[in-house]
mmCIF file of C-alpha atoms in Angstrom:
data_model
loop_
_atom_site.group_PDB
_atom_site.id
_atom_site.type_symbol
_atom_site.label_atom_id
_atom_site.label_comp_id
_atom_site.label_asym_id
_atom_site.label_seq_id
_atom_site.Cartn_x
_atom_site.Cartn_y
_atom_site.Cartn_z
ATOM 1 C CA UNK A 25 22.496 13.828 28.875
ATOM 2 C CA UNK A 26 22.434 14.362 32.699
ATOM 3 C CA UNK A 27 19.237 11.876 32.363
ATOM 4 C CA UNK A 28 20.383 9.008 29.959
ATOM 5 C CA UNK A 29 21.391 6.342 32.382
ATOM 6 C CA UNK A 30 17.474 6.096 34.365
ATOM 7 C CA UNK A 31 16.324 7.035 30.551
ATOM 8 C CA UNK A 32 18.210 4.056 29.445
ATOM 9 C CA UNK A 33 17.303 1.565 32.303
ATOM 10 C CA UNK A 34 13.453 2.500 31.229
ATOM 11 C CA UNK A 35 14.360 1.736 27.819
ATOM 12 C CA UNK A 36 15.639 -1.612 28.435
ATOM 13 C CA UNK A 37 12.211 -2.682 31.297
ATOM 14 C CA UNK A 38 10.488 -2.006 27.670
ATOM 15 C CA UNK A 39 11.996 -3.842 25.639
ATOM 16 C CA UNK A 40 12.315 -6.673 28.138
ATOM 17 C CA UNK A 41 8.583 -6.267 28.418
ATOM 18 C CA UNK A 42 7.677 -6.058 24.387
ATOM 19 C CA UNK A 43 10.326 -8.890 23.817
ATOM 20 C CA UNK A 44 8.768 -11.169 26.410
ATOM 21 C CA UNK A 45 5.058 -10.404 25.060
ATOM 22 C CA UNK A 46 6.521 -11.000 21.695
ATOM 23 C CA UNK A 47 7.594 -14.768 22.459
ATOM 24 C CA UNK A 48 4.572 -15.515 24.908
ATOM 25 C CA UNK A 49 2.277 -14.190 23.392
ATOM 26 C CA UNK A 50 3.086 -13.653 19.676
ATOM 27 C CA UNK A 51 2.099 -11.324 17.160
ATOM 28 C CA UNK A 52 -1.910 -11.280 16.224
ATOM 29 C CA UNK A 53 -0.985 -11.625 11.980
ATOM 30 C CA UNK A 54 -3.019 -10.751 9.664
ATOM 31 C CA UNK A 55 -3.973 -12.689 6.620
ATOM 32 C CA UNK A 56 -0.864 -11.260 4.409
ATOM 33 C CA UNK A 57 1.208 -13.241 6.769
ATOM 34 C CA UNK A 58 -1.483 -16.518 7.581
ATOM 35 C CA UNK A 59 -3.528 -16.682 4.845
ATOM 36 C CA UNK A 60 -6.781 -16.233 4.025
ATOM 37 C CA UNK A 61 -9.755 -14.484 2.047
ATOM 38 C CA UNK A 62 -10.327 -10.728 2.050
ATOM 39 C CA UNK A 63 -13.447 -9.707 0.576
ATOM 40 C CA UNK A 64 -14.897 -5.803 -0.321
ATOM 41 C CA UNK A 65 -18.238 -6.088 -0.176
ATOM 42 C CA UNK A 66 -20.833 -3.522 -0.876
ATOM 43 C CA UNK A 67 -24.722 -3.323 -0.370
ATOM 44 C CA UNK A 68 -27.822 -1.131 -1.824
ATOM 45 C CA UNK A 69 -28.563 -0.157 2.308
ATOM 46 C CA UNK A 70 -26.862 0.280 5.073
ATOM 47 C CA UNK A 71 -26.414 -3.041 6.610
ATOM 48 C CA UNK A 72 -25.337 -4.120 10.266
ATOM 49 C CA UNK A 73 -21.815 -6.088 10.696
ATOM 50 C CA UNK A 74 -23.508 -8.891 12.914
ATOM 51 C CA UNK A 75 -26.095 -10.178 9.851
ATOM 52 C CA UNK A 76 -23.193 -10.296 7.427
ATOM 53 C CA UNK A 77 -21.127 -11.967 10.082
ATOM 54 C CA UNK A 78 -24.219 -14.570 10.858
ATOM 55 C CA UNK A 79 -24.849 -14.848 6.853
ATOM 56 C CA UNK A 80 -21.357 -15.794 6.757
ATOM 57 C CA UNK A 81 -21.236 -18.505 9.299
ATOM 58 C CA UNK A 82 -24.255 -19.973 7.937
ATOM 59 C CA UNK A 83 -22.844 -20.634 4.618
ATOM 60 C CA UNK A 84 -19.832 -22.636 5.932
ATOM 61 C CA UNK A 85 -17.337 -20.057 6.646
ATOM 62 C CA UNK A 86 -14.945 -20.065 9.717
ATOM 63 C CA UNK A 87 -14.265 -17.291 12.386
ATOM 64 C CA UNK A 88 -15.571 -14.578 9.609
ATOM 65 C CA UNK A 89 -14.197 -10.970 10.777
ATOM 66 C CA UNK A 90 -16.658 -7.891 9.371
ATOM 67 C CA UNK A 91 -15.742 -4.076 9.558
ATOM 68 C CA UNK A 92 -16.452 -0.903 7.765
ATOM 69 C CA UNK A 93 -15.069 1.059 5.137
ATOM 70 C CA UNK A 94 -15.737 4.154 5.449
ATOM 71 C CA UNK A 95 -19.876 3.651 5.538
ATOM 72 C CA UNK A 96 -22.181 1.170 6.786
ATOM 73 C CA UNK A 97 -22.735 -0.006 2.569
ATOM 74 C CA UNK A 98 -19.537 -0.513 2.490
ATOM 75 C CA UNK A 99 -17.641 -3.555 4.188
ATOM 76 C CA UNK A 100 -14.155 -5.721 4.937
ATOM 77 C CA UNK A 101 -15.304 -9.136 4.740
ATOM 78 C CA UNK A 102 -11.342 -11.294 6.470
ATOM 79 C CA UNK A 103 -11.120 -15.592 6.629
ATOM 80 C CA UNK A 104 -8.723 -17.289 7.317
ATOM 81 C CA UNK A 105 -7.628 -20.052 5.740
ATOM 82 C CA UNK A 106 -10.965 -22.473 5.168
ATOM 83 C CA UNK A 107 -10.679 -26.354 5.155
ATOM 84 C CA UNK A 108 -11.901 -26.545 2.278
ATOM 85 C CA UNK A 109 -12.175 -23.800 -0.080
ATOM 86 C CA UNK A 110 -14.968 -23.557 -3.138
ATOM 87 C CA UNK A 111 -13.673 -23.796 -6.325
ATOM 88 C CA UNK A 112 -14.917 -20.237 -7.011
ATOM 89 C CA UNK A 113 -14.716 -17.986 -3.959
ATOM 90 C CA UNK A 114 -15.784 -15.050 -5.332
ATOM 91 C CA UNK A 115 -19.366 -16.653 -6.573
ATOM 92 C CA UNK A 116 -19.371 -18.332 -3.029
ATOM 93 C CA UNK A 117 -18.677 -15.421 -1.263
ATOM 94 C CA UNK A 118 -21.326 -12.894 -3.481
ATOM 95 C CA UNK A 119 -24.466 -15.534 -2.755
ATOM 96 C CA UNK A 120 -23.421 -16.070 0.791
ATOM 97 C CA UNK A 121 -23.791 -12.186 1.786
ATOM 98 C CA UNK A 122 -27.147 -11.890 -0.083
ATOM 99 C CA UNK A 123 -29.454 -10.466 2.688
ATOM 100 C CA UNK A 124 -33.734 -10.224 2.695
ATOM 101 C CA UNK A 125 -34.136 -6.301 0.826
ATOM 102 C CA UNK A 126 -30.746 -5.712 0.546
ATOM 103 C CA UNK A 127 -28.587 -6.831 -2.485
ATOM 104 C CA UNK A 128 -24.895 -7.266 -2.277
ATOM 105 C CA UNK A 129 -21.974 -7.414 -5.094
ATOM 106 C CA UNK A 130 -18.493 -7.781 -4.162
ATOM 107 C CA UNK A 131 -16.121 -5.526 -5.702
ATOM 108 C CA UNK A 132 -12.587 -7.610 -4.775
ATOM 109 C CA UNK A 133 -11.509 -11.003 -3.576
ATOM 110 C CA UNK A 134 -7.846 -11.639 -2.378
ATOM 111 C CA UNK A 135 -6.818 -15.769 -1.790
ATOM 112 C CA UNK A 136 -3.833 -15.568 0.129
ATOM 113 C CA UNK A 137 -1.945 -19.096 0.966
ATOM 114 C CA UNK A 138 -0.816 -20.176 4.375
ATOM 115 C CA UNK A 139 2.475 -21.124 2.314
ATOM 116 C CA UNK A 140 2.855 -17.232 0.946
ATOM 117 C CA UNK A 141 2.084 -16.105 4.086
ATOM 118 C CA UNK A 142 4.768 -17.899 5.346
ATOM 119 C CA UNK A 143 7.233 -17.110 2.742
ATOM 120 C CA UNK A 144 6.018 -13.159 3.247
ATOM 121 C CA UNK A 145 6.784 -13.657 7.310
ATOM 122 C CA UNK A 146 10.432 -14.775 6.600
ATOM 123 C CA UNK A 147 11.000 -12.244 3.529
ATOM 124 C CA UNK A 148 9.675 -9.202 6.044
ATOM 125 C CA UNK A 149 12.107 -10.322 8.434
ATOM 126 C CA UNK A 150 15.011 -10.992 6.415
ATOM 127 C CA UNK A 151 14.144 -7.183 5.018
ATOM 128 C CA UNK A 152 14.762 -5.547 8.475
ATOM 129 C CA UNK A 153 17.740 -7.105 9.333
ATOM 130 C CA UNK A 154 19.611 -6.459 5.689
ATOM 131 C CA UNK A 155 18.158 -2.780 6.167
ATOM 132 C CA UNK A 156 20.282 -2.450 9.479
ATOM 133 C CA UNK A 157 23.024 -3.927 8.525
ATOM 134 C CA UNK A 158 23.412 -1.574 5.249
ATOM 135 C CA UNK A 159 22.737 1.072 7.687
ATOM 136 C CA UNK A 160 24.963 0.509 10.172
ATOM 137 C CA UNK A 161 27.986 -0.017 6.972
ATOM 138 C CA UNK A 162 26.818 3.541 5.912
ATOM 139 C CA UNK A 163 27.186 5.165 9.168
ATOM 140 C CA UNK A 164 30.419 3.342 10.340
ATOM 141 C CA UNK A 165 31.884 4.767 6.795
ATOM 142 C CA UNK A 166 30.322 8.631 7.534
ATOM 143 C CA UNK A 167 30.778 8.855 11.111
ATOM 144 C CA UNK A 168 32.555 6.597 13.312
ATOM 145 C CA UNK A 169 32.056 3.145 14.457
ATOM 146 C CA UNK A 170 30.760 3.948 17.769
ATOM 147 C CA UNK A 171 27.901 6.274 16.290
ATOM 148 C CA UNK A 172 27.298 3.006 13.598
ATOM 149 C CA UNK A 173 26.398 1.112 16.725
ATOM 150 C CA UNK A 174 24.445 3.391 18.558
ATOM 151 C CA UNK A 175 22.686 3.837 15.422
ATOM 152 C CA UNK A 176 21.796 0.443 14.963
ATOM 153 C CA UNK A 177 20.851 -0.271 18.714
ATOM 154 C CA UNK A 178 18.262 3.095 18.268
ATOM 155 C CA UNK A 179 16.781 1.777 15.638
ATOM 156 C CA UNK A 180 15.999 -1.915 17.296
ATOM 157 C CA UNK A 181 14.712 0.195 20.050
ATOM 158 C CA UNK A 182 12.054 1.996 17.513
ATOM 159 C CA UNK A 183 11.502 -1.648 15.927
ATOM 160 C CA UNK A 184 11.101 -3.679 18.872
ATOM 161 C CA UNK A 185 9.116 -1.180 21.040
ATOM 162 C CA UNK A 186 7.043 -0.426 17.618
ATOM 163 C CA UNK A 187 6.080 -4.273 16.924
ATOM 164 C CA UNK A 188 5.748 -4.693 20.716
ATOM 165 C CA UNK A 189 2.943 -2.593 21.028
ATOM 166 C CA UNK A 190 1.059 -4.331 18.639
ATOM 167 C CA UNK A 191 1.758 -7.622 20.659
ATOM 168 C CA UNK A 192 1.234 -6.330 24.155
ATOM 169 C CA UNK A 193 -2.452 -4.914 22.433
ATOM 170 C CA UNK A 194 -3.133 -7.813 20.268
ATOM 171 C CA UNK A 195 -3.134 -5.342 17.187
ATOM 172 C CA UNK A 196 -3.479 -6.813 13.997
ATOM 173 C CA UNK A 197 0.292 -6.951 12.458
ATOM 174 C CA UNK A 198 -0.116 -7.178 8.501
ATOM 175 C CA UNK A 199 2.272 -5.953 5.704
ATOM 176 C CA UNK A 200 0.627 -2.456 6.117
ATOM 177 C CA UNK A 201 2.051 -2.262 9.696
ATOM 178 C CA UNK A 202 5.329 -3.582 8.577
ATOM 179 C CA UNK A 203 5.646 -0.802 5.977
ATOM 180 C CA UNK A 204 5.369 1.671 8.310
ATOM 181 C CA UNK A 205 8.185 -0.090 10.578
ATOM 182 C CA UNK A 206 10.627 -0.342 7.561
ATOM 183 C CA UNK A 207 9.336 3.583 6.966
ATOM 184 C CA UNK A 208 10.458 4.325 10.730
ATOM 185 C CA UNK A 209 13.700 2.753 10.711
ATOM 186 C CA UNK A 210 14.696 5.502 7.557
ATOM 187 C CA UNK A 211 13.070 8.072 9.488
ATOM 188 C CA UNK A 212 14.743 7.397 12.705
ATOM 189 C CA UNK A 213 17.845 6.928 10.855
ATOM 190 C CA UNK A 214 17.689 10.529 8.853
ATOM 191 C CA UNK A 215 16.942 12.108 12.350
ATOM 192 C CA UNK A 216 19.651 10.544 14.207
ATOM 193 C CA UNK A 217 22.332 11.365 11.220
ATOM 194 C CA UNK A 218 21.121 15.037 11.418
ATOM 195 C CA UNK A 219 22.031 14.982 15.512
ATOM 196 C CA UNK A 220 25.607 13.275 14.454
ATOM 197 C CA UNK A 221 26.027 15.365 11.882
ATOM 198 C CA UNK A 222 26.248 18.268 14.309
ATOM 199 C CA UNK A 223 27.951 16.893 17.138
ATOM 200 C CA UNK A 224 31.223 16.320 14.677
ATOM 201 C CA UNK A 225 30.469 19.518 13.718
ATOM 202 C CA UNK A 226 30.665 21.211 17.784
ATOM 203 C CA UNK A 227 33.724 18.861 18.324
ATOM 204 C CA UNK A 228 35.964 20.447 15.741
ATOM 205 C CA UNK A 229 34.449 24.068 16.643
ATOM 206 C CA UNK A 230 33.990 24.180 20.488
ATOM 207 C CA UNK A 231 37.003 24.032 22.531
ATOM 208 C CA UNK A 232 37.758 23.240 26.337
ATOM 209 C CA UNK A 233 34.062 21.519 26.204
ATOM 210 C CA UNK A 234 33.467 17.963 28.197
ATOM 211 C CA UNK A 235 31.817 15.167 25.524
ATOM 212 C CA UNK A 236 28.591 15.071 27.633
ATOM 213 C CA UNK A 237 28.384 19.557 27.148
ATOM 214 C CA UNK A 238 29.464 19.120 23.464
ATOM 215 C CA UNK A 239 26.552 16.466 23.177
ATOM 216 C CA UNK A 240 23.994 18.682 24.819
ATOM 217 C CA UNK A 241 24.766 21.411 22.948
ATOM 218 C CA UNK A 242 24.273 19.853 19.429
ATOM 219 C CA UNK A 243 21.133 18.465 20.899
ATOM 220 C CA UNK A 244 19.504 21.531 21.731
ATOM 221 C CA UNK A 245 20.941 23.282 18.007
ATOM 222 C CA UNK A 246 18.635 20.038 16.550
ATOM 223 C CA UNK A 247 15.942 20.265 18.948
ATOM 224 C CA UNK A 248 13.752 23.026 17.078
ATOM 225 C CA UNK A 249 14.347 20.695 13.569
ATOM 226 C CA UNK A 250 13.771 17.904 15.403
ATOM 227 C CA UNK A 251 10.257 18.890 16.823
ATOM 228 C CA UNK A 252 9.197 20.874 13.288
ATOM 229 C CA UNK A 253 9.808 17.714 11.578
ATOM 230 C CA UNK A 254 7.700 15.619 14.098
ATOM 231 C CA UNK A 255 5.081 17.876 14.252
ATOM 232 C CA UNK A 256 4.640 17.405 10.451
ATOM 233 C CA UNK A 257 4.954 13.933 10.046
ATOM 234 C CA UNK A 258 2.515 13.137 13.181
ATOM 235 C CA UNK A 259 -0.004 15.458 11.171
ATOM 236 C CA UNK A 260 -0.073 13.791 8.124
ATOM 237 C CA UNK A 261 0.006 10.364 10.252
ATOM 238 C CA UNK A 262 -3.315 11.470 12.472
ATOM 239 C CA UNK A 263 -5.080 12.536 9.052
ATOM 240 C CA UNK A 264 -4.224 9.155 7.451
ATOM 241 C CA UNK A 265 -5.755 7.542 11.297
ATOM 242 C CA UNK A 266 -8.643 9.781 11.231
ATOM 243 C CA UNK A 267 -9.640 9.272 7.482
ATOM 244 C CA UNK A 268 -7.989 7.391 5.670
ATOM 245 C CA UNK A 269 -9.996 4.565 6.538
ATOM 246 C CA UNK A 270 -9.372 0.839 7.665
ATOM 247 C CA UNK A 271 -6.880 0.454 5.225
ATOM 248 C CA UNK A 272 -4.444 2.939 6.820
ATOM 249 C CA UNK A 273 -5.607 3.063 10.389
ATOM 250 C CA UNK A 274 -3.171 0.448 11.352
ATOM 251 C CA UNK A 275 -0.410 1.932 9.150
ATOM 252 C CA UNK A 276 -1.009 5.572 11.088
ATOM 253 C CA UNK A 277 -0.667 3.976 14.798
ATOM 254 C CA UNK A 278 2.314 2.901 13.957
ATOM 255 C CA UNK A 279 3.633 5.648 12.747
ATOM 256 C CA UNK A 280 2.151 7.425 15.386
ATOM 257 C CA UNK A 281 3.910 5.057 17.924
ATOM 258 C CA UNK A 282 7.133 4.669 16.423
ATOM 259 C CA UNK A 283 7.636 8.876 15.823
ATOM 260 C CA UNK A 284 7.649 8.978 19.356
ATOM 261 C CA UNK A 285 9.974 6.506 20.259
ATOM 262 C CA UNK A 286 12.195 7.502 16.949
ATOM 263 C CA UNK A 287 12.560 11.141 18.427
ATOM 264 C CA UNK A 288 13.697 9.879 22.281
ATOM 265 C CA UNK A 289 16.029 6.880 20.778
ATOM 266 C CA UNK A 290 17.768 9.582 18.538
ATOM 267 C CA UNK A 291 18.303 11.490 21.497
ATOM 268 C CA UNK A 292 19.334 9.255 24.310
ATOM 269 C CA UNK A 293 19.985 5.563 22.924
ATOM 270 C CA UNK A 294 22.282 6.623 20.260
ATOM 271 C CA UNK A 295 24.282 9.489 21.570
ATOM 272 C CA UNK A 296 24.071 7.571 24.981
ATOM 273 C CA UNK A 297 25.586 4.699 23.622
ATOM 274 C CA UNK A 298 28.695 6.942 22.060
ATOM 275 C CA UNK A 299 28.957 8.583 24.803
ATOM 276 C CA UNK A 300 29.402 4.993 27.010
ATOM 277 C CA UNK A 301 31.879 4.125 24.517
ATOM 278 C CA UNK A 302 33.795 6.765 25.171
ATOM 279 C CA UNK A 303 33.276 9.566 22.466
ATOM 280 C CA UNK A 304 35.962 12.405 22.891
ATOM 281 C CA UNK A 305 37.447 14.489 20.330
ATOM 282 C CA UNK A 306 40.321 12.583 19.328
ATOM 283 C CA UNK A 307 37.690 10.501 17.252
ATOM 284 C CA UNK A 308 36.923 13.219 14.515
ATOM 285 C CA UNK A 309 40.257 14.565 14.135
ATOM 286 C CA UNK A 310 41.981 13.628 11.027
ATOM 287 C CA UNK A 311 45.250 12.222 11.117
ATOM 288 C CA UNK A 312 47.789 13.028 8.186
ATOM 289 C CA UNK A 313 49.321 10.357 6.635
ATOM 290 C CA UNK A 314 53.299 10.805 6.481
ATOM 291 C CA UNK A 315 53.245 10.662 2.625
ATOM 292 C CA UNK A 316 50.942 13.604 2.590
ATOM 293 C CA UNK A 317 52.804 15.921 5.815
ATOM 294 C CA UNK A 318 54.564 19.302 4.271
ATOM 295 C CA UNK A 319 58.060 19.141 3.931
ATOM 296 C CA UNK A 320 59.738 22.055 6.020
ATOM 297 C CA UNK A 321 62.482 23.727 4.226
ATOM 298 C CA UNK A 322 64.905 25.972 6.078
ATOM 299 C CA UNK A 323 66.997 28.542 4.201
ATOM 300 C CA UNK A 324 70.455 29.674 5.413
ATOM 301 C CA UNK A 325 71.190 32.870 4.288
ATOM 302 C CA UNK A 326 75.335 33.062 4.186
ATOM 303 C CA UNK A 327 75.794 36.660 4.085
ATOM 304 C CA UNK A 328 73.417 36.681 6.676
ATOM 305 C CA UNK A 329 75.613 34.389 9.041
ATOM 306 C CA UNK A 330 78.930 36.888 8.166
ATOM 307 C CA UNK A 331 77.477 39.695 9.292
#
C-alpha cells in the first residue's frame, strides 16, 4: 500500500488518455454494432486475400475486408452496409467470389442492419452499467459501503482501460470483445471480493495493527490465489489467441488485457479507495442492538450479608 498514491496517479493519466481516445477518436465497430454482411467463404485451392478482395470490388461491393480462417481455403468475407443491397445476397455474394480454376461456395451469410446495430450499441451499454450497479448493491449489502465503491470504481478502471485499448489501437470492437468485457467485470469482481473477504477477516483477528498493515497483510495471504488463478485463466486465454482462430482472437486480447489490469485494480484501486475513505476497524464490528444486549442479574445472598 506504501505505493498506491503514484500507482493511483498512473491509473488516472490512463484513463484520461483511453477516455480522451475514446471521444476523439471513437471505437473502430464492427458490423454487430454498424451493420453489414459477413460472409464464410470457402474454395477448392488455396486462394490469396487480394483476388477475393479485387473480385469483390469488381462486382459492386464497398470497402470489402478479407481474412483467414484458419487456412488459406478458408475465408471471412466483412461489408458494411451497401447502398443498395441485392435482393439475394447470398447468390450475389457466391457468383461474385467465383475465381479462374478455383470454385467457391459460401457456407454462411449474416445481414446485419445499421438500425440493429444501433439498437445492439445502446443494449451493450445499458448492460454494463445495470451490471455495476447490481454489483455495487451486492457488495454494499456484504461488505461495507466504502468497499461497494471501491469496487465499482475498480471495475470502470478494468472497463475503461479494457475498451481503451481497443480505441487507442483501432482494434475492431464487436459483441465478441464486449463479451469478454462483461466476462472481466465478474472476474474482477470475484477477485476483488476474495481480497475483502480477508481483510474483514484480519480486522476482527489482528490486533494493535494500522489499516494500511492490516491491508497488506490480507494482500499478501491472497497473493499466491491471486497469481494461480491468473496464471490459469491467461492460459486458456493465449490458447483461445493462438488457435482458436479469428473468431476468438479478439475475444482472447481482451481477456488478455483486461486480466492484467483486473489483478492491479483489485489490489490498489479498490483497497486504495477504502483505505482514502478511511477504513478502520470500527467498520466491521457489530453493534448489538439494545433489544438483543444480556440482561445482568445480580444475586444477593442474605445470609451471606449477616455473616
Amino acid at each position: 500500500m506504501r505505493f498506491r498514491k503514484p500507482l493511483a496517479l498512473l491509473s488516472m493519466l490512463l484513463v484520461i488518455i483511453a477516455l480522451g481516445s475514446i471521444m476523439t477518436k471513437g471505437l473502430h465497430l464492427g458490423l454487430d454494432f454498424t451493420g453489414g454482411i459477413a460472409a464464410e467463404v470457402n474454395y477448392t485451392q488455396a486462394v490469396q486475400q487480394t483476388d477475393v478482395q479485387a473480385a469483390l470490388t469488381k462486382a459492386g461491393f464497398h470497402d470489402p475486408v478479407v481474412q483467414y480462417l484458419g487456412t488459406q481455403r478458408d475465408l471471412l468475407v466483412r461489408m458494411p452496409a451497401q447502398e443498395k443491397p441485392p435482393a439475394d445476397v447470398s447468390a450475389y455474394i457466391l457468383q461474385a467470389v467465383q475465381l479462374l480454376n478455383n470454385s467457391a461456395t459460401v457456407q454462411k451469410v449474416d445481414v446485419v442492419g445499421s438500425q440493429v446495430g444501433s439498437d445492439l450499441y445502446l443494449h451493450s451499454l445499458g448492460a454494463i452499467g445495470l451490471s455495476l450497479l447490481l454489483m455495487m448493491t451486492y457488495v454494499a449489502i456484504r461488505f461495507q459501503f466504502k468497499f461497494a465503491v471501491g469496487a465499482v470504481i475498480s471495475l470502470l478502471h478494468v472497463t475503461i482501460l479494457t475498451v481503451g485499448a481497443f480505441s487507442v489501437f483501432n482494434w475492431p470492437f464487436d459483441l465478441t470483445v464486449l463479451a469478454a468485457v462483461l466476462a472481466l467485470i465478474g472476474y474482477s469482481l470475484n477477485d476483488t471480493i476474495v481480497v475483502f473477504d480477508r481483510i474483514r477477516e484480519n480486522f476482527r483477528k489482528i490486533r494493535g495493527a494500522t489499516a494500511i498493515e492490516i491491508v497488506d497483510i490480507s494482500l499478501t495471504e491472497t497473493f499466491r490465489r491471486t497469481v494461480m488463478t491468473v496464471a490459469t485463466v491467461a492460459l486458456v486465454a493465449l490458447a483461445m489467441l493462438f488457435l482458436g482462430g479469428d473468431g476468438l482472437y479478439w475475444f482472447s486480447v481482451a481477456l488478455l488485457i483486461g486480466l492484467v489490469v483486473g489483478t492491479y485494480s483489485s489490489v490498489y484501486i479498490a483497497t486504495g479507495y477504502a483505505i482514502f475513505m478511511g477504513l478502520s476497524r470500527q467498520d466491521f464490528i457489530v453493534n448489538v442492538k439494545p433489544e438483543f444486549e444480556e440482561e445482568v442479574v445480580v444475586f444477593n445472598d442474605p445470609k451471606a450479608r449477616s455473616k
